[in-house]
Short mmCIF file of C-alpha atoms and ligand atoms in Angstrom, two decimals:
data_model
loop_
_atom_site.label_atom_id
_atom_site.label_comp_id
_atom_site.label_asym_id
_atom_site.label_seq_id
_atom_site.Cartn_x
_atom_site.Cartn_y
_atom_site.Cartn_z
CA UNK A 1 0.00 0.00 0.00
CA UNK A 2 1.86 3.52 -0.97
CA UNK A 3 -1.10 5.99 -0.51
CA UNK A 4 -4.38 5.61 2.58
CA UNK A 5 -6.94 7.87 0.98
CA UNK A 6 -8.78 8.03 3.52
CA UNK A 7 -8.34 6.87 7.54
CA UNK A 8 -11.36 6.45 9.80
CA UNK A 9 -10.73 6.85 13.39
CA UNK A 10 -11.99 7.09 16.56
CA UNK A 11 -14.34 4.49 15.76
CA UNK A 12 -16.17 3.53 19.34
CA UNK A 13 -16.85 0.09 18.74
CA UNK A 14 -16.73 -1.50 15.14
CA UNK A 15 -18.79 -4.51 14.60
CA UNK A 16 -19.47 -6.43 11.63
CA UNK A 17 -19.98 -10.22 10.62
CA UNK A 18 -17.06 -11.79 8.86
CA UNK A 19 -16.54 -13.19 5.26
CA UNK A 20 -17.66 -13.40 1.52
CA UNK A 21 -20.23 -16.24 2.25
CA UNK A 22 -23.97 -15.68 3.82
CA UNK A 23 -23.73 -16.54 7.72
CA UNK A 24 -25.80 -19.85 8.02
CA UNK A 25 -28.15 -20.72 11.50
CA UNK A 26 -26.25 -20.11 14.33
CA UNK A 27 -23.25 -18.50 12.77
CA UNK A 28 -25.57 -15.49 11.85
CA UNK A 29 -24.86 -14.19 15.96
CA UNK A 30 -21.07 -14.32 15.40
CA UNK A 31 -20.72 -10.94 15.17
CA UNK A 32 -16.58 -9.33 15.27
CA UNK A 33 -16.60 -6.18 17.42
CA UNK A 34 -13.41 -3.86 17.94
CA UNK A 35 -13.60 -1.16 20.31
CA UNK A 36 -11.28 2.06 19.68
CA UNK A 37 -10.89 0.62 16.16
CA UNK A 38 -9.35 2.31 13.19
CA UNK A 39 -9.96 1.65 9.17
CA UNK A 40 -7.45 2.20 6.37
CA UNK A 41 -9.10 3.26 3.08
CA UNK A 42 -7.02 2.87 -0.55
CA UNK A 43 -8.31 2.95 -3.65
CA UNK A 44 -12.17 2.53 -2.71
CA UNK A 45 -11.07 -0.39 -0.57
CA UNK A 46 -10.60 -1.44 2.75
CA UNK A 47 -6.79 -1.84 3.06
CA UNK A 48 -6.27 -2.10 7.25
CA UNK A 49 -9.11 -2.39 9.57
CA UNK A 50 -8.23 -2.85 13.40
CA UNK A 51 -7.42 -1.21 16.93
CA UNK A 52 -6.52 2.29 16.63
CA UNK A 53 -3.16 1.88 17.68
CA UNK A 54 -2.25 -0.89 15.66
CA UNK A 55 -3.49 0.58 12.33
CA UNK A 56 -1.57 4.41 13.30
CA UNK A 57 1.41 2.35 13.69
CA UNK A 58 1.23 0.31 10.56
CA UNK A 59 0.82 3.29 8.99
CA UNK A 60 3.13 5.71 10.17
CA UNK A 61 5.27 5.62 7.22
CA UNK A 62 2.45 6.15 4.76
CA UNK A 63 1.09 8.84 3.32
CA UNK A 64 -2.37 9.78 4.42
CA UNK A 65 -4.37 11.92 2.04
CA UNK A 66 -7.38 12.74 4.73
CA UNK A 67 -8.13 11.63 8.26
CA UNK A 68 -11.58 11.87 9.55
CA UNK A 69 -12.72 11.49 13.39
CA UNK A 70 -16.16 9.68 14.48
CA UNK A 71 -15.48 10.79 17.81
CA UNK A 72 -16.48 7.12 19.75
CA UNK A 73 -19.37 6.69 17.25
CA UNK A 74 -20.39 2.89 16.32
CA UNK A 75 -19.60 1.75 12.39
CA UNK A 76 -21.11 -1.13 10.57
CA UNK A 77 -20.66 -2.08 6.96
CA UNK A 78 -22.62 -0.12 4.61
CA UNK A 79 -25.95 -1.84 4.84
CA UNK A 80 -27.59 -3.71 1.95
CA UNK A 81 -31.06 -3.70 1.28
CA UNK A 82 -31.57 -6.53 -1.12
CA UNK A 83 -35.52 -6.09 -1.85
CA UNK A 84 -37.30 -3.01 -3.08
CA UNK A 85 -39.67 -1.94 -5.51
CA UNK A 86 -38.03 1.57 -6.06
CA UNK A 87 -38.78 2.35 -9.61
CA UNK A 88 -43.00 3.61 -9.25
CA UNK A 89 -44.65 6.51 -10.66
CA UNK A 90 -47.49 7.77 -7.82
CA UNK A 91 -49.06 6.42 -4.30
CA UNK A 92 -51.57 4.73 -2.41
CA UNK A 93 -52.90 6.18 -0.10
CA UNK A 94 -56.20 6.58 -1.52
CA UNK A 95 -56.41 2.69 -0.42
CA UNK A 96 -55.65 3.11 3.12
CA UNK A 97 -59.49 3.31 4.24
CA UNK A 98 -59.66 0.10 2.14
CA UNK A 99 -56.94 -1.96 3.87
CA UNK A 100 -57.47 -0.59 7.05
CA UNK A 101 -61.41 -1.54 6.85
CA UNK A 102 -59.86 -5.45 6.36
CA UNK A 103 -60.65 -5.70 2.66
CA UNK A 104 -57.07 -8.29 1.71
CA UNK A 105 -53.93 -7.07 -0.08
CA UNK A 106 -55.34 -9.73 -2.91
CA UNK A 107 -58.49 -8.53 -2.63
CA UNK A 108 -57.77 -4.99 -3.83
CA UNK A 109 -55.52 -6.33 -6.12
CA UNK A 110 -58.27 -8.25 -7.96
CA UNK A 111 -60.62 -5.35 -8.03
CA UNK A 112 -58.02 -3.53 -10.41
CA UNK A 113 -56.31 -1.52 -7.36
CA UNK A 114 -53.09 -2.64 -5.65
CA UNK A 115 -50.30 -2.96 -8.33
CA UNK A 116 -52.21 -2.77 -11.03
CA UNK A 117 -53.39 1.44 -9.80
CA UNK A 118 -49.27 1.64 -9.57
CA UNK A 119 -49.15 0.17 -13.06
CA UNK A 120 -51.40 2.97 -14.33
CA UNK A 121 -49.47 6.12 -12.13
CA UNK A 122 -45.86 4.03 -13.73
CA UNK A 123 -47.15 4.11 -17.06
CA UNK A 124 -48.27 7.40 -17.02
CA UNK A 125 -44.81 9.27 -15.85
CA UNK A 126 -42.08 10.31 -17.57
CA UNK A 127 -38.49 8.97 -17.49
CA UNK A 128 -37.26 12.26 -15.79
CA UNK A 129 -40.40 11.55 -13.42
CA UNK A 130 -39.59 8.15 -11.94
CA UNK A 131 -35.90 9.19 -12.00
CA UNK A 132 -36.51 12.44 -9.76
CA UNK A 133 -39.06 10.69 -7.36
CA UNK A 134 -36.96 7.30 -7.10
CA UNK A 135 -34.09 9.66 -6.55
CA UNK A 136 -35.61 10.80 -3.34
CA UNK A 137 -36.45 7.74 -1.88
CA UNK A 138 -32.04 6.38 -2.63
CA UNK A 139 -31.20 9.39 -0.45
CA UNK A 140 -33.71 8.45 2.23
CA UNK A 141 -31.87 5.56 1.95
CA UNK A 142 -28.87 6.91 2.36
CA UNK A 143 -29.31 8.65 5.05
CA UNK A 144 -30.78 5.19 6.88
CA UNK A 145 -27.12 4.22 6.60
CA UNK A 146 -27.99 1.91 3.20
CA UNK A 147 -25.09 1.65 0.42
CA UNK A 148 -26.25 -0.77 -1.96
CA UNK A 149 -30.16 -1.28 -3.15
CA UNK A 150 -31.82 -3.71 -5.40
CA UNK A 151 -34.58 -2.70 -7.54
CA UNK A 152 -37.36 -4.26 -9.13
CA UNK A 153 -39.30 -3.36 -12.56
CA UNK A 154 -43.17 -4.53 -12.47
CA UNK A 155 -45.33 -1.71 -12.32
CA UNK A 156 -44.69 -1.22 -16.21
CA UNK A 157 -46.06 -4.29 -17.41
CA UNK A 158 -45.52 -3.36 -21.28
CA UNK A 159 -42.57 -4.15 -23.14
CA UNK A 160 -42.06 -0.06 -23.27
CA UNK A 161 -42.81 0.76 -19.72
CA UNK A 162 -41.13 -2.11 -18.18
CA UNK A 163 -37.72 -0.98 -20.54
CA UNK A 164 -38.61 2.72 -19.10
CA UNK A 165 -38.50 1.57 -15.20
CA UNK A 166 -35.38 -0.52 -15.80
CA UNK A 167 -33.53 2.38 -17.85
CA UNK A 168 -34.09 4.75 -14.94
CA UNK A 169 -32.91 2.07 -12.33
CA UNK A 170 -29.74 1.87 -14.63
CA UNK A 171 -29.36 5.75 -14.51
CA UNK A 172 -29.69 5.88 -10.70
CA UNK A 173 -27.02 3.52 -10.31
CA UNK A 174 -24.90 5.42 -13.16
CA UNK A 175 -25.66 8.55 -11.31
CA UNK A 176 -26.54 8.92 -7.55
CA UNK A 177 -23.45 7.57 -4.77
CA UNK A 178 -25.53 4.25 -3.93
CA UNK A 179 -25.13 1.09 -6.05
CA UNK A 180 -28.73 0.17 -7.50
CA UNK A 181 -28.98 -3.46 -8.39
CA UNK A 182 -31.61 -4.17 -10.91
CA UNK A 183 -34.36 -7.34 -10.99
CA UNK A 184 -36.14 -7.78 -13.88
CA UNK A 185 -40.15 -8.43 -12.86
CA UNK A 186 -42.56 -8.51 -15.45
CA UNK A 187 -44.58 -11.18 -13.85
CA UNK A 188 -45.39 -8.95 -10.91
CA UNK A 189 -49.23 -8.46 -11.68
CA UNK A 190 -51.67 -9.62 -14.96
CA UNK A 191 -52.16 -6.53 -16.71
CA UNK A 192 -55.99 -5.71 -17.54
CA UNK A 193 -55.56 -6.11 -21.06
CA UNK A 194 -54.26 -9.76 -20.52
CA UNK A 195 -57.25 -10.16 -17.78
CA UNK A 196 -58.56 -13.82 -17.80
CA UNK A 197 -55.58 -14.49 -19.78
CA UNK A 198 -52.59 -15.28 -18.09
CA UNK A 199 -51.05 -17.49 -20.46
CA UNK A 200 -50.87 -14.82 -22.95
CA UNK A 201 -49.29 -12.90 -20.68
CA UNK A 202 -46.43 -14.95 -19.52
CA UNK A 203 -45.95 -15.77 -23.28
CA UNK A 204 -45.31 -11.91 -23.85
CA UNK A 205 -43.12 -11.74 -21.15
CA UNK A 206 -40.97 -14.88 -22.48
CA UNK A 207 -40.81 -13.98 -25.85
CA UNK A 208 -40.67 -10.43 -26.19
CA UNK A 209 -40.00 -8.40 -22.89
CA UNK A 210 -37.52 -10.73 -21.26
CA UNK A 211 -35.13 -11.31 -24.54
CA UNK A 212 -35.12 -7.21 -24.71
CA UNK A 213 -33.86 -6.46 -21.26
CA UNK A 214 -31.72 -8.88 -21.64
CA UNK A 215 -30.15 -7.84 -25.04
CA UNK A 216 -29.99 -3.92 -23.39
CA UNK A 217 -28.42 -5.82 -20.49
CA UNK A 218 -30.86 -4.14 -17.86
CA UNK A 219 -31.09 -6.47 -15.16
CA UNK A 220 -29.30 -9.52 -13.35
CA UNK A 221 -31.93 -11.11 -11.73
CA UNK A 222 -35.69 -12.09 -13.00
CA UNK A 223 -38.56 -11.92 -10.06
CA UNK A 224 -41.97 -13.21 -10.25
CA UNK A 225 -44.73 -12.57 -8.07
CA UNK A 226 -45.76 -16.88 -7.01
CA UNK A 227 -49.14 -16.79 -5.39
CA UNK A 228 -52.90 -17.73 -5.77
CA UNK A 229 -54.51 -15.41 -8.54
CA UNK A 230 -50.97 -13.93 -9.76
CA UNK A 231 -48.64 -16.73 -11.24
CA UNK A 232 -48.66 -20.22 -10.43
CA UNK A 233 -45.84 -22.19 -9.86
CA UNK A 234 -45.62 -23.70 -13.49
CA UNK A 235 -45.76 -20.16 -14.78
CA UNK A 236 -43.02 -18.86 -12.49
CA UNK A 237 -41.08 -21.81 -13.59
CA UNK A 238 -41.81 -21.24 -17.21
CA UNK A 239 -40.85 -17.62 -16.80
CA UNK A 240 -37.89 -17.61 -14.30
CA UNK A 241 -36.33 -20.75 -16.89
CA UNK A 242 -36.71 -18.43 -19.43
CA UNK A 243 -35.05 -15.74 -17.32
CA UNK A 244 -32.39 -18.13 -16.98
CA UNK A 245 -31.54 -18.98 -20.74
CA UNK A 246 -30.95 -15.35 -21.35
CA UNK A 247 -28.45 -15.11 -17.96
CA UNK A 248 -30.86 -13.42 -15.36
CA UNK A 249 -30.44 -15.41 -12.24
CA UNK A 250 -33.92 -16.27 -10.25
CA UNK A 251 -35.44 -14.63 -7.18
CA UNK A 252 -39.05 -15.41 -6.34
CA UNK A 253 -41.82 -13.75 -4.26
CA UNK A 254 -42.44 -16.97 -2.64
CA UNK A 255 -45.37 -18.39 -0.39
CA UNK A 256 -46.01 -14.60 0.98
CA UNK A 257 -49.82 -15.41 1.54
CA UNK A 258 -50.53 -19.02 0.82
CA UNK A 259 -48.56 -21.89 0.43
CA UNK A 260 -49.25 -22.23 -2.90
CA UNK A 261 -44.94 -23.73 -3.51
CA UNK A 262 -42.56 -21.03 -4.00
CA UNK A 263 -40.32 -21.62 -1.57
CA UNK A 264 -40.09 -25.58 -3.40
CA UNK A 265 -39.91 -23.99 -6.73
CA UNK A 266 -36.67 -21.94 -5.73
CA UNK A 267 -34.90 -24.55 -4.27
CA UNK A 268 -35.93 -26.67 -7.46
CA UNK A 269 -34.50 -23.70 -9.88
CA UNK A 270 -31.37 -22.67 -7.53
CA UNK A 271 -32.94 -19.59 -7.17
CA UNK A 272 -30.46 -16.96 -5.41
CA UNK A 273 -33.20 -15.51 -2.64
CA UNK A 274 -36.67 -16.49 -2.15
CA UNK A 275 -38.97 -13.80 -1.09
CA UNK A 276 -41.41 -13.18 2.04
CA UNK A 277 -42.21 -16.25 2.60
CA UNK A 278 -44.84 -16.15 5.27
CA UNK A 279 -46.80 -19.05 4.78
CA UNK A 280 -43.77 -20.79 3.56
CA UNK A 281 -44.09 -24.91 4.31
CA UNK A 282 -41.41 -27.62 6.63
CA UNK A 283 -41.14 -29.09 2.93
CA UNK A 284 -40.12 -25.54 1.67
CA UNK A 285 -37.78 -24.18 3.99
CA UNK A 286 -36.20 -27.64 3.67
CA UNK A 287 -35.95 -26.85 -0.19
CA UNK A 288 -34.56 -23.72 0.35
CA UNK A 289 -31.73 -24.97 3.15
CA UNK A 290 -30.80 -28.04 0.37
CA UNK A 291 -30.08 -25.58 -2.49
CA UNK A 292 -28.42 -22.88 -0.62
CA UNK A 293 -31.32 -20.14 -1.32
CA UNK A 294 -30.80 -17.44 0.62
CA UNK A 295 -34.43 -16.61 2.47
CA UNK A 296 -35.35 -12.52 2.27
CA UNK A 297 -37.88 -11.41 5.14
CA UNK A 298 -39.77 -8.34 4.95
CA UNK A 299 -41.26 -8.01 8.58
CA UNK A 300 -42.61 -4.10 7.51
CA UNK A 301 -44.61 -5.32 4.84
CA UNK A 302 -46.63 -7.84 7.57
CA UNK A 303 -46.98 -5.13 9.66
CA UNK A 304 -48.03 -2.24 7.37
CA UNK A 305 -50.66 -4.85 6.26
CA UNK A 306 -51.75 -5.89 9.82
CA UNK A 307 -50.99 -9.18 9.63
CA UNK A 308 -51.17 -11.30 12.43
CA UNK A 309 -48.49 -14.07 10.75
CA UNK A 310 -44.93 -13.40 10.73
CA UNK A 311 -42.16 -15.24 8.65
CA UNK A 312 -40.96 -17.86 11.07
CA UNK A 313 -37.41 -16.84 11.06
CA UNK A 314 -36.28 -18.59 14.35
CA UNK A 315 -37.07 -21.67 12.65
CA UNK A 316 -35.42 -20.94 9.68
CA UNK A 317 -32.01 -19.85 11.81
CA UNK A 318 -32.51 -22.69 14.75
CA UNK A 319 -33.79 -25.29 12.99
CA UNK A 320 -33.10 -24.76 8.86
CA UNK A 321 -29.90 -23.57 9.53
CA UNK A 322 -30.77 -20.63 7.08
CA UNK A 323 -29.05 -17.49 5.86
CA UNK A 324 -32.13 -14.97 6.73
CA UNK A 325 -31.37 -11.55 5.27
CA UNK A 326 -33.92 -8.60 5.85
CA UNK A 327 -35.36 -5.92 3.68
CA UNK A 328 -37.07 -3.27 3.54
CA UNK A 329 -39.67 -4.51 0.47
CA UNK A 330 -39.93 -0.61 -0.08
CA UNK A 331 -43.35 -0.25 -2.03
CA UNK A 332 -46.13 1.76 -2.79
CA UNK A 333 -48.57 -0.70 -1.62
CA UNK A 334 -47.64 -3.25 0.86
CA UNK A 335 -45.21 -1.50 2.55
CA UNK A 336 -44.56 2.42 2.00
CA UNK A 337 -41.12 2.67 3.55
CA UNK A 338 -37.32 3.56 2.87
CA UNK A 339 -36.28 2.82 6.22
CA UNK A 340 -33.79 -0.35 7.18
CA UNK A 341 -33.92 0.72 10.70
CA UNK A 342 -37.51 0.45 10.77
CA UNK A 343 -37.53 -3.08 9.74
CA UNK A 344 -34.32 -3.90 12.39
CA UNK A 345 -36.86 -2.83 15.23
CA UNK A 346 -39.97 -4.94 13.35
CA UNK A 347 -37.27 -7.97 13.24
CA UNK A 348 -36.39 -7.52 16.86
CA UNK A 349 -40.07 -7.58 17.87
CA UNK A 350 -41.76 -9.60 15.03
CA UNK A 351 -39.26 -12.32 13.85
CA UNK A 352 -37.24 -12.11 17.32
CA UNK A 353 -34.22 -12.10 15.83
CA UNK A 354 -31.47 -11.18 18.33
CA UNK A 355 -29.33 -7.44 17.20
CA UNK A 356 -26.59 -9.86 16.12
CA UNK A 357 -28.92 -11.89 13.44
CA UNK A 358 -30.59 -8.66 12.79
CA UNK A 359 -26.78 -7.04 11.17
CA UNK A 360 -26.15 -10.08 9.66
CA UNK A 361 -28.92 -10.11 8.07
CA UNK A 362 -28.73 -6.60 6.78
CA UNK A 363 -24.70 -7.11 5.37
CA UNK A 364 -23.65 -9.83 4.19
CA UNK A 365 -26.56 -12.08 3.83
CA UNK A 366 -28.03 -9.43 2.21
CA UNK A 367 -24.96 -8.78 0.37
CA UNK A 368 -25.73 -12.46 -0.60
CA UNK A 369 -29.06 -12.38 -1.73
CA UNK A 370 -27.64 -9.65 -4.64
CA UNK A 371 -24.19 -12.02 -5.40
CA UNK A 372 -22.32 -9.41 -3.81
CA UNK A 373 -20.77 -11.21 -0.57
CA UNK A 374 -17.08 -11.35 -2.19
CA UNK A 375 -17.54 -7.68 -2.32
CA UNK A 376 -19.31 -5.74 0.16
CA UNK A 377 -21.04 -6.69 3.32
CA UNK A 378 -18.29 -7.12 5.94
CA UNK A 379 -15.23 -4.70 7.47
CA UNK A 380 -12.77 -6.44 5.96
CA UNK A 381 -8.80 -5.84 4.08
CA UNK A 382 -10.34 -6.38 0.16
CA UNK A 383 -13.44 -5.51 0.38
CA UNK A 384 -15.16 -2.40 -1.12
CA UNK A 385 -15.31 0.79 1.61
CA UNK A 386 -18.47 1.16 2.62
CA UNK A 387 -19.46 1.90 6.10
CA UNK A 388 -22.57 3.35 8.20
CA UNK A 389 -21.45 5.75 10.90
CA UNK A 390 -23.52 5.40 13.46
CA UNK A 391 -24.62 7.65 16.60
CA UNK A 392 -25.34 4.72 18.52
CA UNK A 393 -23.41 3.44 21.56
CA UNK A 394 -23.74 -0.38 20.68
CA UNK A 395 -24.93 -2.53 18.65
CA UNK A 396 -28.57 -3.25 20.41
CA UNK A 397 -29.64 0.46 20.72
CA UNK A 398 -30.19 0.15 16.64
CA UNK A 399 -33.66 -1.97 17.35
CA UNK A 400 -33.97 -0.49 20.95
CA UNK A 401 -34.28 2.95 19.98
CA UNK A 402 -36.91 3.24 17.57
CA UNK A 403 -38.53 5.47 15.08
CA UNK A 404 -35.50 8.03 14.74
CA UNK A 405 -32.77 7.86 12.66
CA UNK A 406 -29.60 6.79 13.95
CA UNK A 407 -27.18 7.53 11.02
CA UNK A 408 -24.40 10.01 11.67
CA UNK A 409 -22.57 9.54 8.30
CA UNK A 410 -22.10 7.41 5.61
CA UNK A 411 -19.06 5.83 3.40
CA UNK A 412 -19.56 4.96 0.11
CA UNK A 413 -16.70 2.90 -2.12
CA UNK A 414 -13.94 5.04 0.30
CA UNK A 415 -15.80 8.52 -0.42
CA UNK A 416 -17.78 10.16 2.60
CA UNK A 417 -21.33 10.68 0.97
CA UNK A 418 -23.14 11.70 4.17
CA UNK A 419 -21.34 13.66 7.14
CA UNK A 420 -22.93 15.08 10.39
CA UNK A 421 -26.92 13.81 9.29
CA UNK A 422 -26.59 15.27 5.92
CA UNK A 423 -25.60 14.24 2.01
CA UNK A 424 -22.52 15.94 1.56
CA UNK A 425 -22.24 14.36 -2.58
CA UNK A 426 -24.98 14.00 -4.72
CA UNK A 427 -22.73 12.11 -7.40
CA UNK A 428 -21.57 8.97 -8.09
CA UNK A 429 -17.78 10.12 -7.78
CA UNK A 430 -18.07 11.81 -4.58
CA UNK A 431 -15.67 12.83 -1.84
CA UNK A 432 -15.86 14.69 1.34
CA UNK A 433 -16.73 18.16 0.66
N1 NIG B 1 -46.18 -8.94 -3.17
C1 NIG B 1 -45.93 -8.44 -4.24
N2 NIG B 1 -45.23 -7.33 -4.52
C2 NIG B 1 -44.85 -6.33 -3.61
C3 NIG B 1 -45.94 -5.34 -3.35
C4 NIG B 1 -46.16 -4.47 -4.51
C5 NIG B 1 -47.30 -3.49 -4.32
O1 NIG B 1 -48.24 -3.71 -3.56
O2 NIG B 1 -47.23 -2.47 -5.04
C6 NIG B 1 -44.30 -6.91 -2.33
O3 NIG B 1 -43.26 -7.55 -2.42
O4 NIG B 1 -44.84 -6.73 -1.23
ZN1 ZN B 2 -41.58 -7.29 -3.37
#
């Protein structure tokens, strides 16, 4: 190493899980704190992370380009959130009286709301629209201490409006500080012009949509929406197969209200992440734990929609010996939130995951569930620099203290984006300002 561009110090206590692979059952607790800890930043990438003293003495020959001070505040990796729908033109709250009257998420769906009244506010905004208002909801992000976001297509449902969410996903991750990681998901409602004709639909989506975002090269990963009066299993199959022959890897929403087989079908398919998964089966978690599927929980999305069932993590930690990652599932519908820390609380109380489960979950088997655990995740020498400064005094207090924001500052590939509760860079190459 000739040149540290930039050394973090004074770090209170740094904690992070460890390694490029998602934390499995038990291991998901094993968490590596360092108190009065130090990191060494070169070239976007950690290059010494330790006690203070250790790293100021390993580097006292080196240049240092800029030293920065979190004054005893608690870092964690950058956190991941592997699951959102970010990409929407409009809102729902004109359905709130309707979901909070008890009328079911599928319900509302099948009366032409839900998705398919997001389809028609997607469809009718601009590129620049989508871009501005998605825009917002990264830095909200941000400033909730997230680096790296997935983000799904869906609300388009047209080869031309699908192409126009997944272009301005692409220019969000060209363009604002936080990596956007797009999922290609077509089969996320049946439009009403294929209504009572699902078939036709999934043919579409096969022959026409998927081969084009593939050939622009707009997504990794192809989602479908598994569940009674969506897609049925053999359709997701027949879709996410087809994903697969043009190089999209599969992710499924998966057994979220009945146990109609998702979770069986993405073990089946090797899918990377299986979705929700509340009314998940024994014979699908087992699935999932055979094939190495990494399970995604979305504990705001039961709560926004006052459910009384939660995803039954502890069994899928204690018993499946799963990799559980969280997300936010940031939607207009189901659940209306950028926060991460939100969902860490709704975890805590909901899923009873311990703090410990609850970062692991939110780095590097999150990392995971995007093919990113080589990369980002963990505080380790290698991987890329991106840490959540926290003003939080351990580890715990993140689910304790709810409903405020925690974040101090944020580090993003070795640049600081966010500094003192504010977004200090707006771009993509970014540095303290
Ligand atoms: N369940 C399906 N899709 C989304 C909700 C989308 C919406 O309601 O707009 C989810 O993951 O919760
Ligand atoms: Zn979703």
């Amino acid at each position: 190493m000739k040149c540290v561009d930039l050394l973090v110090t004074g770090i209170g206590r740094l904690v992070t899980p460890p390694g490029n692979v998602p934390r499995c059952g038990q291991e998901m607790k094993e968490i590596r704190e360092i108190t009065d800890a130090a990191v060494a930043i070169s070239q976007g990438r950690i290059a010494l992370v330790g006690p203070k003293q250790e790293v100021h003495d390993l580097l006292a020959s080196i240049e240092i380009t800029e030293t920065i001070d979190v004054c005893g505040r608690m870092v964690t990796p950058g956190l991941v959130d592997p699951h959102t729908h970010l990409v929407h033109g409009g809102s729902r709250e004109h359905e709130l009286a309707l979901k909070r009257s008890g009328v079911p998420y599928l319900d509302i769906l099948a009366q032409g709301g839900g998705i398919l009244s997001s389809m028609t506010s997607t469809r009718a905004a601009t590129e620049q629209e989508l871009y501005d208002k998605a825009r917002r909801s990264l830095n909200e992000m941000l400033m909730n201490g997230v680096t790296t976001v997935e983000a799904k297509s869906g609300y388009g449902l047209t080869l031309e409006d699908e192409l126009k969410q997944l272009r301005v996903a692409k220019r969000l991750n060209d363009t604002h500080p936080l990596d956007v990681v797009s999922t290609f998901m077509g089969a996320h409602a049946v439009p009403p012009e294929y209504k009572g004709h699902t078939e036709a639909f999934v043919d579409l989506i096969i022959n026409e949509i998927l081969p084009k975002v593939a050939e622009e090269g707009l997504a990794e990963f192809c989602d479908v929406f598994c569940e009674h009066g969506v897609f049925s299993v053999e359709q997701s199959r027949r879709i996410l197969l087809a994903g697969k022959r043009h190089g999209l890897v599969p992710k499924i929403h998966a057994d979220e209200i009945e146990p109609l087989g998702g979770a069986g079908l993405a073990g089946e398919l090797g899918a990377i992440s299986a979705e929700h998964l509340l009314a998940a089966t024994d014979e699908g978690l087992a699935a999932l734990a055979k094939h190495g599927v990494v399970p995604v929980l979305l504990p705001g999305t039961s709560f926004n929609l006052g459910l009384a069932k939660h995803a039954r993590a502890r069994d899928m930690i204690d018993k499946y010996e799963l990799p559980v990652a969280l997300s936010t599932d940031y939607n207009p519908g189901s659940c209306p939130t950028e926060s991460i820390q939100l969902i860490m609380m709704l975890a805590s109380l909901n899923l009873k995951m311990t703090p410990e489960e609850i970062l692991t979950a939110c780095t590097i088997n999150a990392a995971a569930a995007l093919g990113r655990g080589h990369d980002i995740g963990t505080i380790e020498v290698g991987k890329r620099a991106d840490l959540t400064i926290f003003d939080s005094p351990n580890l715990a207090y993140l689910p304790y203290h709810f409903g405020v924001n925690h974040t101090f500052g944020v580090i993003k590939n070795g640049s600081v984006i966010a500094w003192n509760r504010t977004i200090v860079t707006s771009n993509k190459e970014g540095a303290l300002q």
